Short mmCIF file of C-alpha atoms in Angstrom, two decimals:
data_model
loop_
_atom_site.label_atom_id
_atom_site.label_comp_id
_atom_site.label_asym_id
_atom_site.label_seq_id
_atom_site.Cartn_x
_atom_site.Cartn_y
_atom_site.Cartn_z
CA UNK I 1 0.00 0.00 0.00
CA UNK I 2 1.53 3.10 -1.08
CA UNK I 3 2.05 6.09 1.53
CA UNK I 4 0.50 9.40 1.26
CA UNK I 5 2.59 12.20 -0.24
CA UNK I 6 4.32 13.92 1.97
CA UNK I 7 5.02 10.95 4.77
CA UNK I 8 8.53 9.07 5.62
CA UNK I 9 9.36 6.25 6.98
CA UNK I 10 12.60 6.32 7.84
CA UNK I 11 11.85 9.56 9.88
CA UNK I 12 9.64 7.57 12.42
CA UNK I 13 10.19 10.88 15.23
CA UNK I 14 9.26 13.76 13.21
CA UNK I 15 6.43 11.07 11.27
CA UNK I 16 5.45 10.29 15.25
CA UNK I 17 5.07 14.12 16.03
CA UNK I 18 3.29 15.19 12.88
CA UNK I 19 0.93 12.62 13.58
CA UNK I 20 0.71 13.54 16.92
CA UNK I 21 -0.17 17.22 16.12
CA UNK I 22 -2.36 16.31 13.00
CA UNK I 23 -4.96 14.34 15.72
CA UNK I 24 -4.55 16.97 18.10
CA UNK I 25 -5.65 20.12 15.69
CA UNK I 26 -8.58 17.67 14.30
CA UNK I 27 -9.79 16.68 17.19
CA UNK I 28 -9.64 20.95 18.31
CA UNK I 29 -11.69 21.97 15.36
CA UNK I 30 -13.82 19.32 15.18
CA UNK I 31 -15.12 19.09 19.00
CA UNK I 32 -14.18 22.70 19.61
CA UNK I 33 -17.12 23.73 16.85
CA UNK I 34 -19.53 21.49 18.41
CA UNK I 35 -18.88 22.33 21.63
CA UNK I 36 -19.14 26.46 21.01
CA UNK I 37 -22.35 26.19 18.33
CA UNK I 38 -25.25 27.06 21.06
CA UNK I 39 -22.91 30.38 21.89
CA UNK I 40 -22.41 31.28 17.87
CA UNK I 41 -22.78 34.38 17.26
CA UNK I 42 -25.84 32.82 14.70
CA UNK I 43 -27.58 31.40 16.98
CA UNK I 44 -30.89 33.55 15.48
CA UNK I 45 -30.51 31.96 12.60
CA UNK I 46 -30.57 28.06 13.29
CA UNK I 47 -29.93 27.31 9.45
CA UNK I 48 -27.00 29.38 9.47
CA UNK I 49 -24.84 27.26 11.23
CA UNK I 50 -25.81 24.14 9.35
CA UNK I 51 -25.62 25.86 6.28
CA UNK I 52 -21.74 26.08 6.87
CA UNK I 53 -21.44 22.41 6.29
CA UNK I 54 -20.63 20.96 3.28
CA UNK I 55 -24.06 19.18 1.78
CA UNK I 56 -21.71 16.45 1.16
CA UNK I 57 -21.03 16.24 4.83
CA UNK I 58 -24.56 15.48 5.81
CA UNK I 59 -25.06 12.79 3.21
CA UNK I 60 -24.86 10.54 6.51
CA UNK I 61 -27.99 12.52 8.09
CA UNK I 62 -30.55 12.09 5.03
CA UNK I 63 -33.20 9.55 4.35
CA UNK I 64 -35.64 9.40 1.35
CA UNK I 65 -38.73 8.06 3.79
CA UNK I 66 -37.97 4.93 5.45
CA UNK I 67 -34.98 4.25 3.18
CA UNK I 68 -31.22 5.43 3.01
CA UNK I 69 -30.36 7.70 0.40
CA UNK I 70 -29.46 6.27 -3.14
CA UNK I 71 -25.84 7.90 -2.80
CA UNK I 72 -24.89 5.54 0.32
CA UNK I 73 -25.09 2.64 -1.96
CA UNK I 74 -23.37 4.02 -4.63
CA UNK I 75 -20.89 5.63 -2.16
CA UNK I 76 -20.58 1.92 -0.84
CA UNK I 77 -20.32 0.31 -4.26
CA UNK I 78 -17.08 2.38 -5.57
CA UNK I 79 -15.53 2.52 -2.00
CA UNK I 80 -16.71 1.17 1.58
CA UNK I 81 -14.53 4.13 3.56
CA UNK I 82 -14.60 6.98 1.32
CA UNK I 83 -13.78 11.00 1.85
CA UNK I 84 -16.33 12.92 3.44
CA UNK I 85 -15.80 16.81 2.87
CA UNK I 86 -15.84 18.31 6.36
CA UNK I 87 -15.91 22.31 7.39
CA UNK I 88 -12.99 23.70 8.56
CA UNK I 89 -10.75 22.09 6.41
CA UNK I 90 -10.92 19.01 8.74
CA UNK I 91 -9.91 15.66 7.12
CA UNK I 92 -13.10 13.04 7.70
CA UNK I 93 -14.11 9.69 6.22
CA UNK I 94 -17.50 7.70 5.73
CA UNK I 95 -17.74 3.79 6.27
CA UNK I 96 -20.43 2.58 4.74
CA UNK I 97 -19.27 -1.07 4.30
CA UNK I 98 -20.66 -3.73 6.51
CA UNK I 99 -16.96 -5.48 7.27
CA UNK I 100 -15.20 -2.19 7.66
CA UNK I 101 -17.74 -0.80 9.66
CA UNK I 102 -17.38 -3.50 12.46
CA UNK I 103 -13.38 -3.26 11.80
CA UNK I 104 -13.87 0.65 12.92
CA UNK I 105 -16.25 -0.08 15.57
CA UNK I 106 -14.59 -3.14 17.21
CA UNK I 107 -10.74 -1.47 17.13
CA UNK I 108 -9.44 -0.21 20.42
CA UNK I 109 -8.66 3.01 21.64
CA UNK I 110 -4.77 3.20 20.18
CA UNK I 111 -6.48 2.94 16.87
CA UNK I 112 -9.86 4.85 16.82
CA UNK I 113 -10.23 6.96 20.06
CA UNK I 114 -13.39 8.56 21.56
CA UNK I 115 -11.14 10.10 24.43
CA UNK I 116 -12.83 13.72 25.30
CA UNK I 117 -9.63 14.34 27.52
CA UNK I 118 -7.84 15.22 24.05
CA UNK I 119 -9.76 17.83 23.63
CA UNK I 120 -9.55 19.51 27.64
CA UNK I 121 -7.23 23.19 27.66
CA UNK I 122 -7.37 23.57 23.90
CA UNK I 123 -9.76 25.98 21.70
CA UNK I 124 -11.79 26.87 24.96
CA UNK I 125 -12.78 23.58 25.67
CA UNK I 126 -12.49 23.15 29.75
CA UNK I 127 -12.78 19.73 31.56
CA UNK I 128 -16.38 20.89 32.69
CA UNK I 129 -17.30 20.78 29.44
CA UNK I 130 -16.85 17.14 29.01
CA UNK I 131 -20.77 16.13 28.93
CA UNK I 132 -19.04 12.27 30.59
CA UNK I 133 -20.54 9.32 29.84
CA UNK I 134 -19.36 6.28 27.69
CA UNK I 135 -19.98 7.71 24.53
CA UNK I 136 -16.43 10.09 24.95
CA UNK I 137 -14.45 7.48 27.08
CA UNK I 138 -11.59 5.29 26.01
CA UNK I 139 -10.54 2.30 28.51
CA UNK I 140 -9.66 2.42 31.09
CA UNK I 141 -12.25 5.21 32.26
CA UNK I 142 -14.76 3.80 29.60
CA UNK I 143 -14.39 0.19 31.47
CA UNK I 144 -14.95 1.62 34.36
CA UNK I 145 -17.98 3.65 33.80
CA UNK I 146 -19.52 0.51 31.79
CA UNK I 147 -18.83 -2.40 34.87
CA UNK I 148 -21.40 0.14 37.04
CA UNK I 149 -24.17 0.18 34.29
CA UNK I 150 -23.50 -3.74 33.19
CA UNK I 151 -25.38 -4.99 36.34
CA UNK I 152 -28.62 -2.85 35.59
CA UNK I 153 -28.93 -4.46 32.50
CA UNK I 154 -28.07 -8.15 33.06
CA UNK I 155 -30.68 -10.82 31.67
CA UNK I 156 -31.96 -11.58 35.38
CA UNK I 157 -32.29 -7.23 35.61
CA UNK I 158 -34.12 -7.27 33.11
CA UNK I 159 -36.70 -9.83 34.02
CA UNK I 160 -37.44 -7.43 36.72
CA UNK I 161 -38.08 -5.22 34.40
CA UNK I 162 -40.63 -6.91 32.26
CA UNK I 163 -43.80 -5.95 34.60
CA UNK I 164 -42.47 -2.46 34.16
CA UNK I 165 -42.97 -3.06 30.60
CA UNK I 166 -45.86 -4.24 30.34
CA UNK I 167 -47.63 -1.77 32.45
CA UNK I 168 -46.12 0.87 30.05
CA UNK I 169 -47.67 -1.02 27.05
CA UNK I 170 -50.86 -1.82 28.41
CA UNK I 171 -51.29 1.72 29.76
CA UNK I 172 -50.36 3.51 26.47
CA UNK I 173 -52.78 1.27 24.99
CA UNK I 174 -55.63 2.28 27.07
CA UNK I 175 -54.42 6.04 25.91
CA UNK I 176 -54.79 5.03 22.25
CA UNK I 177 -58.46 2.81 22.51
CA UNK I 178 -59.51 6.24 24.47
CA UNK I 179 -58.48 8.45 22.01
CA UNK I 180 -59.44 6.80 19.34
CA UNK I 181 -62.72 5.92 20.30
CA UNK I 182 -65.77 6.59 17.35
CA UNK I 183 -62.85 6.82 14.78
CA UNK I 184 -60.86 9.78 15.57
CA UNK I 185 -57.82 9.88 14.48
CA UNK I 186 -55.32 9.26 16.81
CA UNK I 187 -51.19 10.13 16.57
CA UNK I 188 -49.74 6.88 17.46
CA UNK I 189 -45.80 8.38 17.84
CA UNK I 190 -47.25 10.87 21.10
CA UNK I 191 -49.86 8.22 22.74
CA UNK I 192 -47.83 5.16 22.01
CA UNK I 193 -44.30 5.17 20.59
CA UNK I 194 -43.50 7.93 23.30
CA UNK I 195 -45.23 6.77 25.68
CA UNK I 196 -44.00 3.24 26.59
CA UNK I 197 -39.84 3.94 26.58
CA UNK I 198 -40.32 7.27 28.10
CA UNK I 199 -42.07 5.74 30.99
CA UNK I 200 -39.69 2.90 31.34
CA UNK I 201 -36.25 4.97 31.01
CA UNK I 202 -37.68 7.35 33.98
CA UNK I 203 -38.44 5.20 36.39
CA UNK I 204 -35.01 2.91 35.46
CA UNK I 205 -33.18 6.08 36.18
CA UNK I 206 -35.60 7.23 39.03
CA UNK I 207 -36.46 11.06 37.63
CA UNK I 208 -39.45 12.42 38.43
CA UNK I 209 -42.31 12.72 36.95
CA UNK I 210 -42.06 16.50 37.09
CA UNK I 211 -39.44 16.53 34.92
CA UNK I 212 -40.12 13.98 32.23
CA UNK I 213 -41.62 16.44 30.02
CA UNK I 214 -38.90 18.56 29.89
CA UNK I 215 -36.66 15.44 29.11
CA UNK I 216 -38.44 14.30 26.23
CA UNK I 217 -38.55 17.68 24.65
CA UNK I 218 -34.76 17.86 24.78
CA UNK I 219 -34.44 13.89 23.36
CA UNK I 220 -36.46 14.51 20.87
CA UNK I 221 -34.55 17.95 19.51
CA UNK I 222 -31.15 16.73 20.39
CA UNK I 223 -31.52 14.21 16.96
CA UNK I 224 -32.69 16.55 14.54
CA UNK I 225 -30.74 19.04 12.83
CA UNK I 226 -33.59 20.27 10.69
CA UNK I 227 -33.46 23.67 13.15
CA UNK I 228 -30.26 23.60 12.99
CA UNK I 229 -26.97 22.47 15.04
CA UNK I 230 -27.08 25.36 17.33
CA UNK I 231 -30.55 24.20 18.21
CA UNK I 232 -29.56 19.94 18.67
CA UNK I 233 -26.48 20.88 20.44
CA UNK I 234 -28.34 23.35 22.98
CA UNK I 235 -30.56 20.45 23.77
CA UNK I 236 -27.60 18.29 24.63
CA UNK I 237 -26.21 20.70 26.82
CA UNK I 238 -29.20 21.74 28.43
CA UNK I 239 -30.10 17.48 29.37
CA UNK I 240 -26.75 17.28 30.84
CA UNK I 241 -27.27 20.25 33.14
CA UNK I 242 -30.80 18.82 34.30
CA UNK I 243 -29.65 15.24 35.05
CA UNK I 244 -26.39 17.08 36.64
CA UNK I 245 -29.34 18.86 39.09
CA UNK I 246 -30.98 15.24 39.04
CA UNK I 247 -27.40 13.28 40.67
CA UNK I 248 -26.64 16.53 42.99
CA UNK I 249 -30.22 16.28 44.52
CA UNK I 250 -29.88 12.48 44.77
CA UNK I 251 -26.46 12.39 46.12
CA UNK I 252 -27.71 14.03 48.69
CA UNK I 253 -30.64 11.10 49.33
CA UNK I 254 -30.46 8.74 46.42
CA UNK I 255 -33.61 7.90 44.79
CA UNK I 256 -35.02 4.12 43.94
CA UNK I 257 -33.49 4.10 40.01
CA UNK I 258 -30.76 3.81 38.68
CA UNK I 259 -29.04 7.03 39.70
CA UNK I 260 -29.50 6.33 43.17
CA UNK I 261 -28.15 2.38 43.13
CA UNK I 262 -24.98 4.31 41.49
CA UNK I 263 -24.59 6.25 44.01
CA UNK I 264 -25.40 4.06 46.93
CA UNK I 265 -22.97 1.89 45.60
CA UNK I 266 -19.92 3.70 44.24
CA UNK I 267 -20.46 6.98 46.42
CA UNK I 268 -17.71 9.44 46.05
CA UNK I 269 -15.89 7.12 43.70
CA UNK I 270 -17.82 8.48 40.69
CA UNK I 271 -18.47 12.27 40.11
CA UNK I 272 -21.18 14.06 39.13
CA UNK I 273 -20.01 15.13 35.57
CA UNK I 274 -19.58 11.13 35.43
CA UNK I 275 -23.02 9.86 36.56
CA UNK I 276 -24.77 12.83 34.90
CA UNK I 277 -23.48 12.05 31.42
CA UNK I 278 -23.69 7.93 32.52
CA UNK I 279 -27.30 8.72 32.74
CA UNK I 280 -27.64 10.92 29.57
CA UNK I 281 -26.15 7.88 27.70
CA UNK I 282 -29.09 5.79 28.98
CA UNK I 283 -31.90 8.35 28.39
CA UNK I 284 -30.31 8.72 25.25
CA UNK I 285 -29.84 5.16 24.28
CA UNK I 286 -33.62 4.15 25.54
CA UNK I 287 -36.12 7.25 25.08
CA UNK I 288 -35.53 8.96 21.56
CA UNK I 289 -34.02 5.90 19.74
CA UNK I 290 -36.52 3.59 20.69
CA UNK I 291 -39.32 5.96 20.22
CA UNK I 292 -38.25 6.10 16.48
CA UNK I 293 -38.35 2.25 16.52
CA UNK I 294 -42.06 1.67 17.88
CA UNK I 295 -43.50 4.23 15.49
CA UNK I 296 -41.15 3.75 11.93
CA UNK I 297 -42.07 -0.07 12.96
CA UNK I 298 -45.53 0.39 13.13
CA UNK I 299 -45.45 1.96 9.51
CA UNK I 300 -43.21 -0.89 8.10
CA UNK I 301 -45.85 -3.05 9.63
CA UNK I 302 -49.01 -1.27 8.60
CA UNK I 303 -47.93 -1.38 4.67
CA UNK I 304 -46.98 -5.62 5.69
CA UNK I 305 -50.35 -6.93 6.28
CA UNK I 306 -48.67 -10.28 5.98
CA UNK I 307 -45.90 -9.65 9.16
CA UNK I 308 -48.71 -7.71 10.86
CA UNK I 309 -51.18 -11.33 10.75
CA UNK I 310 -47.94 -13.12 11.48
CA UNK I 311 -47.11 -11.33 14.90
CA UNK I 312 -50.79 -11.04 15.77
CA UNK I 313 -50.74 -15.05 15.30
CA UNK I 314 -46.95 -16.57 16.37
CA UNK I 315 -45.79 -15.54 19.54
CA UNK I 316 -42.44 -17.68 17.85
CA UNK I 317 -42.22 -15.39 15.06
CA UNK I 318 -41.88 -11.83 17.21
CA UNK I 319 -38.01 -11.93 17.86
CA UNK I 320 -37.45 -12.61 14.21
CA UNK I 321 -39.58 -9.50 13.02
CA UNK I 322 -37.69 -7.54 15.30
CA UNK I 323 -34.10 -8.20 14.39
CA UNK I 324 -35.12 -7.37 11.03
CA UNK I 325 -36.96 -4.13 11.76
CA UNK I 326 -33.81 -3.09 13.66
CA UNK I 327 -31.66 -3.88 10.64
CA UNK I 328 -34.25 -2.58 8.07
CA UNK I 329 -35.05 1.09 9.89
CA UNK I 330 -31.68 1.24 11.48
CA UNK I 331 -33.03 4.35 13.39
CA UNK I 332 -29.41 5.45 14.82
CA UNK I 333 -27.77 6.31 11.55
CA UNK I 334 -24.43 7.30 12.14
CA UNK I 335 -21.90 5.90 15.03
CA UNK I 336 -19.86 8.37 17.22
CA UNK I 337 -17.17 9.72 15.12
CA UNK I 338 -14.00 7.99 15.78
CA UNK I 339 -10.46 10.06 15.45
CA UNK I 340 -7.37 8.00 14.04
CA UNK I 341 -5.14 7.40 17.05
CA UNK I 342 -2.43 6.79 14.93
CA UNK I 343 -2.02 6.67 11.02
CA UNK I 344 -4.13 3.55 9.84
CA UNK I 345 -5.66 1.68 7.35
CA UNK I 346 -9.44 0.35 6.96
CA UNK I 347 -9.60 -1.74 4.05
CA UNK I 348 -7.34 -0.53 1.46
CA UNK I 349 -7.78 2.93 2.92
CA UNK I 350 -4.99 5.11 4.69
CA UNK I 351 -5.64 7.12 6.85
CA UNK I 352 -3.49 9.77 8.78
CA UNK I 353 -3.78 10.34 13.15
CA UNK I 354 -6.31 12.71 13.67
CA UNK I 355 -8.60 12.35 10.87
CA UNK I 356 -12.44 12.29 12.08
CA UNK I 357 -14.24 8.56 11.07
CA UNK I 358 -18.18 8.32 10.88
CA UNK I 359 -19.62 4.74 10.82
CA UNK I 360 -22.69 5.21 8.89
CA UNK I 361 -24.90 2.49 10.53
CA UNK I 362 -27.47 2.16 8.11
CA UNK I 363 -25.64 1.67 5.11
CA UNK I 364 -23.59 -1.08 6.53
CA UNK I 365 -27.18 -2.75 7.74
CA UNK I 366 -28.04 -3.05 4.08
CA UNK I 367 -24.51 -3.96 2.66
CA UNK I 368 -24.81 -7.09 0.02
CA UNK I 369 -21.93 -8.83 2.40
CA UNK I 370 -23.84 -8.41 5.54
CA UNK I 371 -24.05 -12.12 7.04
CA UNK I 372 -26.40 -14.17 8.69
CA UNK I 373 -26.27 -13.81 12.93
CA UNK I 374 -23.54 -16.60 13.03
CA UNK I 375 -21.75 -15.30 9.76
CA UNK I 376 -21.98 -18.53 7.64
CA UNK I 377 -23.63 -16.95 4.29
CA UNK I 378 -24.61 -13.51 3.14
CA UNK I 379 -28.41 -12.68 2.76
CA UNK I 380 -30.05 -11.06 -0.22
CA UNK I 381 -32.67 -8.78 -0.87
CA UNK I 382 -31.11 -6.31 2.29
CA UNK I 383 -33.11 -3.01 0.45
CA UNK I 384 -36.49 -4.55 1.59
CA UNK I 385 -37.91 -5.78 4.67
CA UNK I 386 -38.22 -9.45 4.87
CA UNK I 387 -40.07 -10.15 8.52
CA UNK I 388 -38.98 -14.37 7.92
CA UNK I 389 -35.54 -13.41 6.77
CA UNK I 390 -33.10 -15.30 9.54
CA UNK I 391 -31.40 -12.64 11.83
CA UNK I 392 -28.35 -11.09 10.40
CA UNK I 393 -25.09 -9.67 11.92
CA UNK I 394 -26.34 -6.00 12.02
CA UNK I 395 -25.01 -2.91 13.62
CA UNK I 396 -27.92 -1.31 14.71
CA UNK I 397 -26.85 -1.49 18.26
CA UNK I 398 -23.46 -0.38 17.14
CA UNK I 399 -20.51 -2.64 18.00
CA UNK I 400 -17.67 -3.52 20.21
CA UNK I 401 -16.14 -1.84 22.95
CA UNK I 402 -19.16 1.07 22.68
CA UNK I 403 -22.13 -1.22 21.65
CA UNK I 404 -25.43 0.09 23.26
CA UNK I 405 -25.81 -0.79 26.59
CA UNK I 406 -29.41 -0.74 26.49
CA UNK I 407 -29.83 -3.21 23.73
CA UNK I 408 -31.42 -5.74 25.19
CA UNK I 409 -34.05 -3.73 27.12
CA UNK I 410 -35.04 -1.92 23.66
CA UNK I 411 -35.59 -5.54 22.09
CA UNK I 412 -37.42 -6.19 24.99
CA UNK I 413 -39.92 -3.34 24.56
CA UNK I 414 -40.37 -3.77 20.97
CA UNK I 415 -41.18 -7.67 21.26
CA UNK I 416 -43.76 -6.40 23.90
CA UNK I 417 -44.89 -3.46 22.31
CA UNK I 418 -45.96 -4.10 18.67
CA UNK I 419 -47.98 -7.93 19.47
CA UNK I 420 -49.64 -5.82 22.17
CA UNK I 421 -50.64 -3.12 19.44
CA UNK I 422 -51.14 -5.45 16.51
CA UNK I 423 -53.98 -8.07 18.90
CA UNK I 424 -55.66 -4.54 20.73
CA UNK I 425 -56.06 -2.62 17.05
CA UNK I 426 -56.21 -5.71 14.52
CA UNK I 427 -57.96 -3.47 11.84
CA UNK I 428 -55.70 -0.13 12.59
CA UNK I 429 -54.25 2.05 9.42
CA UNK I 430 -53.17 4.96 8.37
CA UNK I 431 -55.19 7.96 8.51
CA UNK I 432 -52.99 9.61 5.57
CA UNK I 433 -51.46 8.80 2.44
CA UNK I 434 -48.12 6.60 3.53
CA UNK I 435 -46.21 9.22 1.43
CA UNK I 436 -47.71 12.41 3.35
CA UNK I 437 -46.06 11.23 6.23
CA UNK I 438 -43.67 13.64 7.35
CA UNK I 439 -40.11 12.19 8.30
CA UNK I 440 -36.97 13.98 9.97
CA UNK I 441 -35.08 15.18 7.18
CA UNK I 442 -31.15 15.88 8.54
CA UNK I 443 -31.15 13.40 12.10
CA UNK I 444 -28.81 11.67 13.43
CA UNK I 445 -31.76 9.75 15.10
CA UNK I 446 -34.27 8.87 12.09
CA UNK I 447 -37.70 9.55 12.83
CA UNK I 448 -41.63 10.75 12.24
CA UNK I 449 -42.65 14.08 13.21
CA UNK I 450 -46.26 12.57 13.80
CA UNK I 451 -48.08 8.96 12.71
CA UNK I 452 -51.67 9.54 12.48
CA UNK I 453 -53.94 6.63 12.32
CA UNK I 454 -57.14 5.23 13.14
CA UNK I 455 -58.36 2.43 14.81
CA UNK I 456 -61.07 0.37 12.70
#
C-alpha cells in the first residue's frame, strides 16, 4: 500500500510528532465547533450554522422516507470508507461497508479513540465541558464507567423489568383505545411510541415525573438538525445540566433508580459530571431511539399486512420480526465519530492520526456482504424488509467496545410493544397517504414528526 505524499518512513520521530499534532488540531476543530455552536454568534438563525457544512457532509444525516439515500449505496459500491468533505478544512471519512464498519467499531482506543480528555485546555474547551458518559471514554475510564451500568442491565435485571414493561404497554394502549374511540384519528408516535420507553427509562433512572416532560422535549430535539446544530447541540447541553441537578439532589438522598443504586454503591468514587453524562447515555440510548423504533415499525408493519397477521398469530415469530426491523429502519444512523489514534488503514484505505471517522450504521445494515447472525452466508434482498428473513449480523446497536448498553431492554420493549398493538387494534391504518407522512429530514436519530392513524 503506497504512503500518502508527503510521509517518511525512515523519519519515524518527526512522522510520530506530525501525527501527533495532526490528531490533536482535528480533534480541536472538530469538538471545539460542536462544543461552542449554542454560543455562535448565529444562533438567530438556526440554518445558518448548518448551512456552513458541506451538503456532502450530511449525506450521513438524510433519508428518502424509510430508506437510506441512493448515494450511500453508490458511495458503498465504488468505495466502503470513502472522503467525506468536512468544514474547517478538517480531514473526515464515511464507512459505509458492513466489514469495515465493524473493523472501525470493534478497534481499540490506540487505533480509533473517543477520548474527550484530548480535547480539555485547547480551543476553549475546559474539563467541565466534558458532557461524561461512555460515549467520549476510552478504557480504562470507559471500562470503568460501563462495569457500574453492566449490572442494571443483566438478563436476570431485566426480568425485573418486564412488569415495568408491560404496564407501560398496556397503559399507552388504554391512551390510544380512548383516544381513538368513534374513529378519531389518533397520533400513534405521542400516545404510544412515546409513551412506553419514556415511561420505562424514567423510572429505570428514578427522575421524576415533574421533569419527564422537559426530558423528552430535549431527546427529541437533540436528533434533529432540521433547526439547525445550534438548536440539537443546545438540547444536549441543556439534558446534561438537568440530570447534573438530578445526581446533585440524589447524592444528597439517592432515589429508587438507577441514579441512586450508582450512588449508593460507588459513592464518592464516581463524580457528578460522570453519573450525569452515565445517565444521559441511557436516556439517550432508551427514550428517543426507541421511540423512532415503535413508530417507523408500526409503519413498516401497517404497509406488511402479511408480518402484521404473522405477529398477531406466532408468539415464535416476534423476535425474528424484530431483528429485522432493527436492521431494516436502522433508526441510529451514524456511530460516534471515531479520530485515528495513529495513522491507519481500513480496508485498502490510509488514513493519517487525527482524521475524524463516521460509521454510517445504516448503510452497513443493508450492505450485500452483511451475514447471517452466526456469519456462515450472506443474505439477499437487504433493500427490503423481509419479517422471515433469519437474523443477520447487524449494527444497529453499534458494536464492540461502545455497543449500546441498552440493547437488550429496547428488544425487549419492541417484542412487547408491537404484538400488544397489533392483537388490541387488529384493523388499525393509516389515517394519511403513507407518502404524506412527514419524516426527519437531517437526524442523526431517524424519525416521524407525527403517525396519524385510526383504529377500525
Amino acid at each position: 500500500m503506497a504512503q500518502p505524499s508527503g510521509i517518511r518512513t525512515r523519519h519515524p520521530r518527526p512522522v510520530a510528532v506530525f501525527a501527533a499534532r495532526t490528531a490533536s488540531r482535528a480533534r480541536r476543530s472538530l469538538v471545539g465547533l460542536l462544543m461552542r455552536l449554542p454560543g455562535d454568534s448565529q444562533a438567530t438563525d438556526p440554518g445558518a450554522l448548518l448551512r456552513r457544512f458541506p451538503e456532502a457532509s450530511l449525506l450521513p444525516l438524510r433519508r428518502h422516507g424509510l430508506d437510506p439515500v441512493p448515494e450511500l449505496a453508490e458511495r458503498r459500491a465504488a468505495a466502503p470508507v470513502s472522503r467525506l468533505r468536512m468544514p474547517l478544512g478538517l480531514r473526515g471519512w464515511l464507512v459505509t461497508g458492513h466489514p469495515e464498519t465493524r473493523e472501525v467499531l470493534a478497534a481499540p482506543a490506540q487505533r480509533f479513540s473517543n477520548d474527550f480528555g484530548h480535547m480539555v485546555g485547547k480551543v476553549g474547551i475546559a474539563a467541565e465541558d466534558d458532557p461524561g458518559g461512555l460515549g467520549f471514554a476510552d478504557p480504562p475510564g470507559h471500562t470503568r464507567l460501563r462495569r457500574m451500568l453492566q449490572p442494571h442491565f443483566t438478563a436476570r435485571a431485566l426480568t425485573q423489568q418486564e412488569p415495568r414493561v408491560r404496564r407501560a404497554v398496556d397503559d399507552a394502549i388504554a391512551a390510544v383505545a380512548a383516544a381513538g374511540a368513534g374513529g378519531a384519528v389518533v397520533d400513534l408516535q405521542q400516545l404510544f411510541a412515546l409513551q412506553i420507553p419514556s415511561r420505562v427509562i424514567m423510572e429505570l433512572l428514578g427522575i421524576d415525573d415533574t421533569d419527564r416532560e422537559e426530558f423528552h422535549r430535549l431527546s427529541s430535539v437533540r436528533f434533529d438538525f432540521a433547526d439547525g446544530a445550534t438548536s440539537s447541540f443546545d438540547a444536549i447541553a441543556q439534558s446534561i445540566s438537568l440530570l447534573r441537578t438530578v445526581v446533585a439532589k440524589q447524592r444528597v438522598e439517592p432515589g429508587p433508580g438507577l441514579i441512586g443504586a450508582i450512588l449508593r454503591e460507588f459513592g464518592d468514587d464516581v463524580d457528578d459530571v460522570e453519573l450525569a453524562g452515565l445517565a444521559d447515555g441511557v436516556l439517550v440510548g432508551g427514550l428517543e431511539t426507541t421511540v423512532s423504533m415503535l413508530a417507523l415499525g408500526a409503519v413498516v408493519l401497517l404497509r406488511d399486512r402479511t408480518a402484521w397477521d404473522c405477529l398477531r398469530e406466532r408468539d415464535d415469530h416476534v423476535g425474528t420480526t424484530v431483528e429485522e426491523l432493527l436492521r431494516y429502519l436502522s433508526v441510529v444512523q451514524v456511530g460516534f465519530p471515531r479520530f485515528a489514534a495513529a495513522d491507519a488503514a481500513v480496508g485498502d484505505t490510509f488514513m493519517l492520526a487525527g482524521d475524524a471517522v463516521f460509521p454510517s450504521l445504516v448503510a452497513a445494515n443493508r450492505d450485500p456482504r452483511l451475514t447471517t447472525a452466526d456469519g456462515a452466508t450472506t443474505v439477499a434482498d437487504l433493500e427490503t424488509f423481509d419479517h422471515t428473513r433469519p437474523p443477520t449480523a447487524h449494527v444497529a446497536f453499534g458494536h464492540g467496545l461502545h455497543r449500546c448498553v441498552g440493547a437488550e431492554l429496547a428488544r425487549l420493549e419492541l417484542r412487547i410493544a408491537y404484538p400488544a398493538l397489533i392483537r388490541a387494534f387488529p384493523d388499525m391504518r393509516l389515517a394519511v397517504p403513507a407518502e404524506e407522512l412527514r419524516y426527519r429530514q437531517v437526524s442523526i436519530v431517524h424519525g416521524l414528526e407525527s403517525l396519524p392513524v385510526v383504529l377500525g
